[in-house]
Tab-separated table of C-alpha atoms in Angstrom:
chain	number	residue	atom	x	y	z
A	1	MET	CA	-19.729	4.877	17.714
A	2	THR	CA	-17.252	3.313	15.287
A	3	PRO	CA	-13.865	2.948	16.994
A	4	ASP	CA	-11.124	4.999	15.437
A	5	ARG	CA	-8.531	3.312	13.246
A	6	LEU	CA	-5.783	3.128	15.918
A	7	SER	CA	-8.182	1.684	18.535
A	8	ARG	CA	-9.341	-0.968	15.961
A	9	THR	CA	-5.723	-1.882	15.342
A	10	PHE	CA	-4.763	-2.251	19.010
A	11	SER	CA	-8.007	-4.038	19.723
A	12	ALA	CA	-7.340	-6.593	16.931
A	13	LEU	CA	-3.827	-7.200	18.360
A	14	ALA	CA	-5.168	-7.756	21.911
A	15	ASP	CA	-5.613	-11.474	21.396
A	16	PRO	CA	-2.931	-14.227	21.154
A	17	THR	CA	-4.764	-16.170	18.527
A	18	ARG	CA	-5.045	-13.192	16.291
A	19	ARG	CA	-1.393	-12.389	16.771
A	20	ALA	CA	-0.436	-15.960	15.982
A	21	MET	CA	-2.532	-15.748	12.793
A	22	LEU	CA	-0.615	-12.573	11.732
A	23	ALA	CA	2.717	-14.262	12.489
A	24	ARG	CA	1.629	-17.199	10.287
A	25	LEU	CA	0.609	-14.806	7.457
A	26	ALA	CA	4.016	-13.091	7.639
A	27	SER	CA	5.478	-16.217	6.151
A	28	GLY	CA	3.006	-16.105	3.220
A	29	GLU	CA	-0.708	-16.204	2.383
A	30	ALA	CA	-2.796	-19.081	3.836
A	31	SER	CA	-6.250	-20.504	3.556
A	32	VAL	CA	-8.744	-20.461	6.488
A	33	THR	CA	-8.096	-24.182	7.044
A	34	GLU	CA	-4.296	-23.666	7.171
A	35	LEU	CA	-4.791	-20.785	9.567
A	36	ALA	CA	-7.114	-22.752	11.824
A	37	GLU	CA	-4.842	-25.856	11.974
A	38	PRO	CA	-2.608	-24.907	14.998
A	39	PHE	CA	-5.602	-24.008	17.069
A	40	ASP	CA	-8.027	-26.096	19.106
A	41	MET	CA	-10.936	-23.979	18.080
A	42	SER	CA	-14.177	-24.260	16.127
A	43	LEU	CA	-14.349	-22.896	12.624
A	44	PRO	CA	-16.899	-20.261	13.581
A	45	ALA	CA	-14.502	-19.001	16.288
A	46	ILE	CA	-11.722	-18.902	13.795
A	47	SER	CA	-13.897	-16.972	11.299
A	48	LYS	CA	-14.696	-14.399	13.991
A	49	HIS	CA	-11.076	-13.804	14.650
A	50	LEU	CA	-10.427	-13.431	10.938
A	51	LYS	CA	-13.268	-10.931	10.667
A	52	VAL	CA	-11.783	-8.817	13.438
A	53	LEU	CA	-8.433	-8.844	11.620
A	54	GLU	CA	-10.178	-8.051	8.267
A	55	ARG	CA	-12.193	-5.123	9.811
A	56	ALA	CA	-9.021	-3.699	11.286
A	57	GLY	CA	-7.414	-3.856	7.696
A	58	LEU	CA	-4.751	-6.199	8.878
A	59	ILE	CA	-5.656	-8.914	6.384
A	60	VAL	CA	-7.299	-9.171	3.022
A	61	ARG	CA	-9.011	-12.252	1.589
A	62	GLY	CA	-8.615	-13.362	-1.989
A	63	ARG	CA	-11.580	-13.491	-4.329
A	64	GLU	CA	-11.107	-17.101	-5.548
A	65	ALA	CA	-14.474	-18.851	-4.905
A	66	GLN	CA	-13.145	-21.918	-3.215
A	67	TRP	CA	-9.687	-21.153	-1.810
A	68	ARG	CA	-9.914	-17.685	-0.486
A	69	PRO	CA	-6.340	-17.167	0.823
A	70	CYS	CA	-5.780	-14.553	3.566
A	71	ARG	CA	-2.894	-12.106	3.131
A	72	LEU	CA	-1.245	-9.872	5.694
A	73	LYS	CA	-1.642	-6.127	5.277
A	74	ALA	CA	0.895	-4.515	7.571
A	75	ARG	CA	-0.026	-0.870	6.920
A	76	PRO	CA	-2.149	-0.367	10.137
A	77	LEU	CA	0.745	-1.741	12.184
A	78	LYS	CA	2.830	1.199	11.179
A	79	GLY	CA	0.240	3.579	12.779
A	80	ALA	CA	0.467	1.520	15.969
A	81	SER	CA	4.244	1.500	15.907
A	82	ASP	CA	4.385	5.265	15.325
A	83	TRP	CA	2.076	5.893	18.234
A	84	LEU	CA	4.268	3.773	20.579
A	85	GLU	CA	7.433	5.333	19.260
A	86	ARG	CA	6.608	8.570	21.061
A	87	TYR	CA	7.045	6.732	24.376
A	88	ARG	CA	10.408	5.145	23.629
A	89	ILE	CA	12.205	7.845	25.542
A	90	PHE	CA	10.302	6.667	28.693
A	91	TRP	CA	11.071	2.981	28.532
A	92	GLU	CA	14.667	3.709	27.545
A	93	GLN	CA	14.959	6.107	30.511
A	94	SER	CA	13.791	3.410	32.833
A	95	PHE	CA	16.339	0.957	31.348
A	96	ASP	CA	18.986	3.518	31.935
A	97	ARG	CA	17.994	3.849	35.444
A	98	LEU	CA	18.022	0.130	35.964
A	99	GLU	CA	21.382	-0.208	34.289
A	100	GLY	CA	22.697	2.528	36.613
A	101	TYR	CA	21.357	0.697	39.589
A	102	LEU	CA	22.805	-2.584	38.483
A	103	LYS	CA	26.271	-1.058	37.993
A	104	GLU	CA	26.027	0.588	41.480
A	105	LEU	CA	25.183	-2.806	43.035
A	106	GLN	CA	28.001	-4.598	41.161
A	107	GLY	CA	30.374	-1.862	42.404
A	108	LYS	CA	29.279	-2.505	45.944
A	109	GLU	CA	29.699	-6.236	45.511
A	110	LYS	CA	33.246	-5.757	44.207
A	111	ARG	CA	34.197	-3.503	47.161
A	112	ARG	CA	32.740	-5.878	49.558
A	113	GLY	CA	34.598	-8.775	47.789
A	114	ARG	CA	37.845	-6.933	48.240
A	115	ARG	CA	37.372	-6.476	51.959
A	116	HIS	CA	36.794	-10.187	52.577
B	1	MET	CA	-8.475	-17.101	31.686
B	2	THR	CA	-6.260	-14.108	32.491
B	3	PRO	CA	-5.214	-12.467	29.278
B	4	ASP	CA	-1.463	-12.511	28.649
B	5	ARG	CA	0.651	-9.319	29.240
B	6	LEU	CA	0.844	-8.302	25.637
B	7	SER	CA	-2.915	-8.753	25.123
B	8	ARG	CA	-3.478	-6.650	28.257
B	9	THR	CA	-1.244	-3.952	26.880
B	10	PHE	CA	-2.798	-3.820	23.484
B	11	SER	CA	-6.320	-3.957	24.926
B	12	ALA	CA	-5.511	-0.949	27.242
B	13	LEU	CA	-4.248	0.971	24.191
B	14	ALA	CA	-7.415	0.322	22.195
B	15	ASP	CA	-9.262	3.292	23.413
B	16	PRO	CA	-8.690	6.957	22.535
B	17	THR	CA	-9.435	8.247	26.119
B	18	ARG	CA	-6.890	5.905	27.637
B	19	ARG	CA	-4.324	6.838	24.979
B	20	ALA	CA	-4.993	10.604	25.663
B	21	MET	CA	-4.504	9.904	29.444
B	22	LEU	CA	-1.105	8.343	28.696
B	23	ALA	CA	-0.144	11.255	26.542
B	24	ARG	CA	-1.075	13.602	29.424
B	25	LEU	CA	1.065	11.554	31.841
B	26	ALA	CA	3.946	11.698	29.434
B	27	SER	CA	4.333	15.339	30.503
B	28	GLY	CA	4.329	14.525	34.172
B	29	GLU	CA	2.244	12.974	37.003
B	30	ALA	CA	-1.277	14.114	37.447
B	31	SER	CA	-4.225	13.652	39.813
B	32	VAL	CA	-7.392	11.852	38.812
B	33	THR	CA	-9.179	15.297	38.685
B	34	GLU	CA	-6.493	16.708	36.468
B	35	LEU	CA	-6.713	13.598	34.159
B	36	ALA	CA	-10.516	13.754	34.032
B	37	GLU	CA	-10.655	17.431	33.113
B	38	PRO	CA	-10.393	17.282	29.217
B	39	PHE	CA	-13.134	14.563	29.046
B	40	ASP	CA	-16.861	14.973	29.098
B	41	MET	CA	-17.136	11.905	31.223
B	42	SER	CA	-18.411	10.814	34.706
B	43	LEU	CA	-15.776	10.228	37.368
B	44	PRO	CA	-16.678	6.507	37.635
B	45	ALA	CA	-16.036	6.194	33.827
B	46	ILE	CA	-12.727	7.919	34.287
B	47	SER	CA	-11.824	5.546	37.210
B	48	LYS	CA	-12.694	2.560	35.075
B	49	HIS	CA	-10.316	3.749	32.386
B	50	LEU	CA	-7.526	4.311	34.992
B	51	LYS	CA	-8.080	0.822	36.354
B	52	VAL	CA	-7.589	-0.672	32.999
B	53	LEU	CA	-4.396	1.250	32.589
B	54	GLU	CA	-3.305	0.283	36.103
B	55	ARG	CA	-4.002	-3.453	35.485
B	56	ALA	CA	-2.046	-3.303	32.295
B	57	GLY	CA	0.873	-1.893	34.333
B	58	LEU	CA	0.860	1.298	32.312
B	59	ILE	CA	0.239	3.640	35.246
B	60	VAL	CA	0.962	3.488	38.984
B	61	ARG	CA	-0.816	5.545	41.604
B	62	GLY	CA	0.875	7.319	44.433
B	63	ARG	CA	0.158	6.418	48.083
B	64	GLU	CA	-0.591	9.855	49.380
B	65	ALA	CA	-4.023	9.538	51.058
B	66	GLN	CA	-5.682	12.572	49.395
B	67	TRP	CA	-3.774	13.373	46.310
B	68	ARG	CA	-2.953	10.067	44.654
B	69	PRO	CA	-1.083	11.209	41.532
B	70	CYS	CA	-0.917	8.779	38.519
B	71	ARG	CA	2.411	8.190	36.888
B	72	LEU	CA	3.257	6.652	33.493
B	73	LYS	CA	5.020	3.336	33.430
B	74	ALA	CA	6.209	2.827	29.912
B	75	ARG	CA	7.798	-0.625	30.328
B	76	PRO	CA	4.803	-2.638	28.839
B	77	LEU	CA	4.887	-0.345	25.779
B	78	LYS	CA	8.330	-1.703	24.932
B	79	GLY	CA	6.880	-5.239	24.686
B	80	ALA	CA	4.231	-3.941	22.293
B	81	SER	CA	6.675	-1.943	20.268
B	82	ASP	CA	9.032	-4.998	20.069
B	83	TRP	CA	6.206	-7.203	18.807
B	84	LEU	CA	5.248	-4.670	16.094
B	85	GLU	CA	8.880	-4.230	15.087
B	86	ARG	CA	8.913	-7.739	13.537
B	87	TYR	CA	6.400	-6.454	10.965
B	88	ARG	CA	8.362	-3.332	10.026
B	89	ILE	CA	9.790	-5.046	6.889
B	90	PHE	CA	6.182	-5.585	5.592
B	91	TRP	CA	4.973	-1.992	5.849
B	92	GLU	CA	8.301	-0.722	4.557
B	93	GLN	CA	8.008	-3.050	1.640
B	94	SER	CA	4.507	-1.772	0.795
B	95	PHE	CA	5.816	1.792	0.935
B	96	ASP	CA	8.623	0.802	-1.432
B	97	ARG	CA	6.172	-0.721	-3.787
B	98	LEU	CA	3.927	2.389	-3.554
B	99	GLU	CA	6.988	4.625	-4.110
B	100	GLY	CA	7.937	2.649	-7.190
B	101	TYR	CA	4.490	2.834	-8.566
B	102	LEU	CA	4.332	6.592	-8.053
B	103	LYS	CA	7.737	7.036	-9.818
B	104	GLU	CA	6.486	5.003	-12.725
B	105	LEU	CA	3.388	7.118	-12.944
B	106	GLN	CA	5.363	10.321	-12.797
B	107	GLY	CA	7.599	8.963	-15.590
B	108	LYS	CA	4.596	8.327	-17.738
B	109	GLU	CA	3.232	11.763	-17.121
B	110	LYS	CA	6.510	13.285	-18.073
B	111	ARG	CA	6.715	11.352	-21.374
B	112	ARG	CA	3.172	12.191	-22.096
B	113	GLY	CA	3.899	15.881	-21.329
B	114	ARG	CA	6.730	15.875	-23.883
B	115	ARG	CA	4.604	14.472	-26.583
B	116	HIS	CA	1.968	17.288	-26.295
């Protein structure tokens, strides 16, 4: 079974090397050698990561025979972001609860401070 | 090597069954049986998915001996959303370019229409 698009996107992002590659490409296109540079990794390992990103539609590679620069394609990231957005209310709720709890604690501390 | 938190989150989201489980839990806590119901899947397979979600900190399970309801924990989703947010400018840019291109096309169509 071919994984659906969203699963492919999330799966491609589930690796720190691949996320670092995307971060590098956010500042402009780069060759495979340039992308490999910061990592202590074999070229085949680097190529494998790039293939995952390419299959997920997160990068495209230029057609120039020698220097085939990679370029970021952010479109699939929008799908991932839209999916997560539906849950925003939940993490904001939990922050509100935490904030409320901290305020309550601070209030207690103040009252205690006044007594001493 | 233990995967980092963000990789664990993205990896847990890289499956349509697990995403459907989170969507179900967004409407309130549920037992394993309730969560399993919409899927044509063995209970061990369901349990495996739940363990992935639990390890990623996306759900917690109640302590009641018999009925151990699962509950959504959205906090890790914030981390994923924050990471994606940095790329928003890129997908918005590509929409702008697409929009510009479509307007240009429509303009051409109009001019052509006027000539005929």
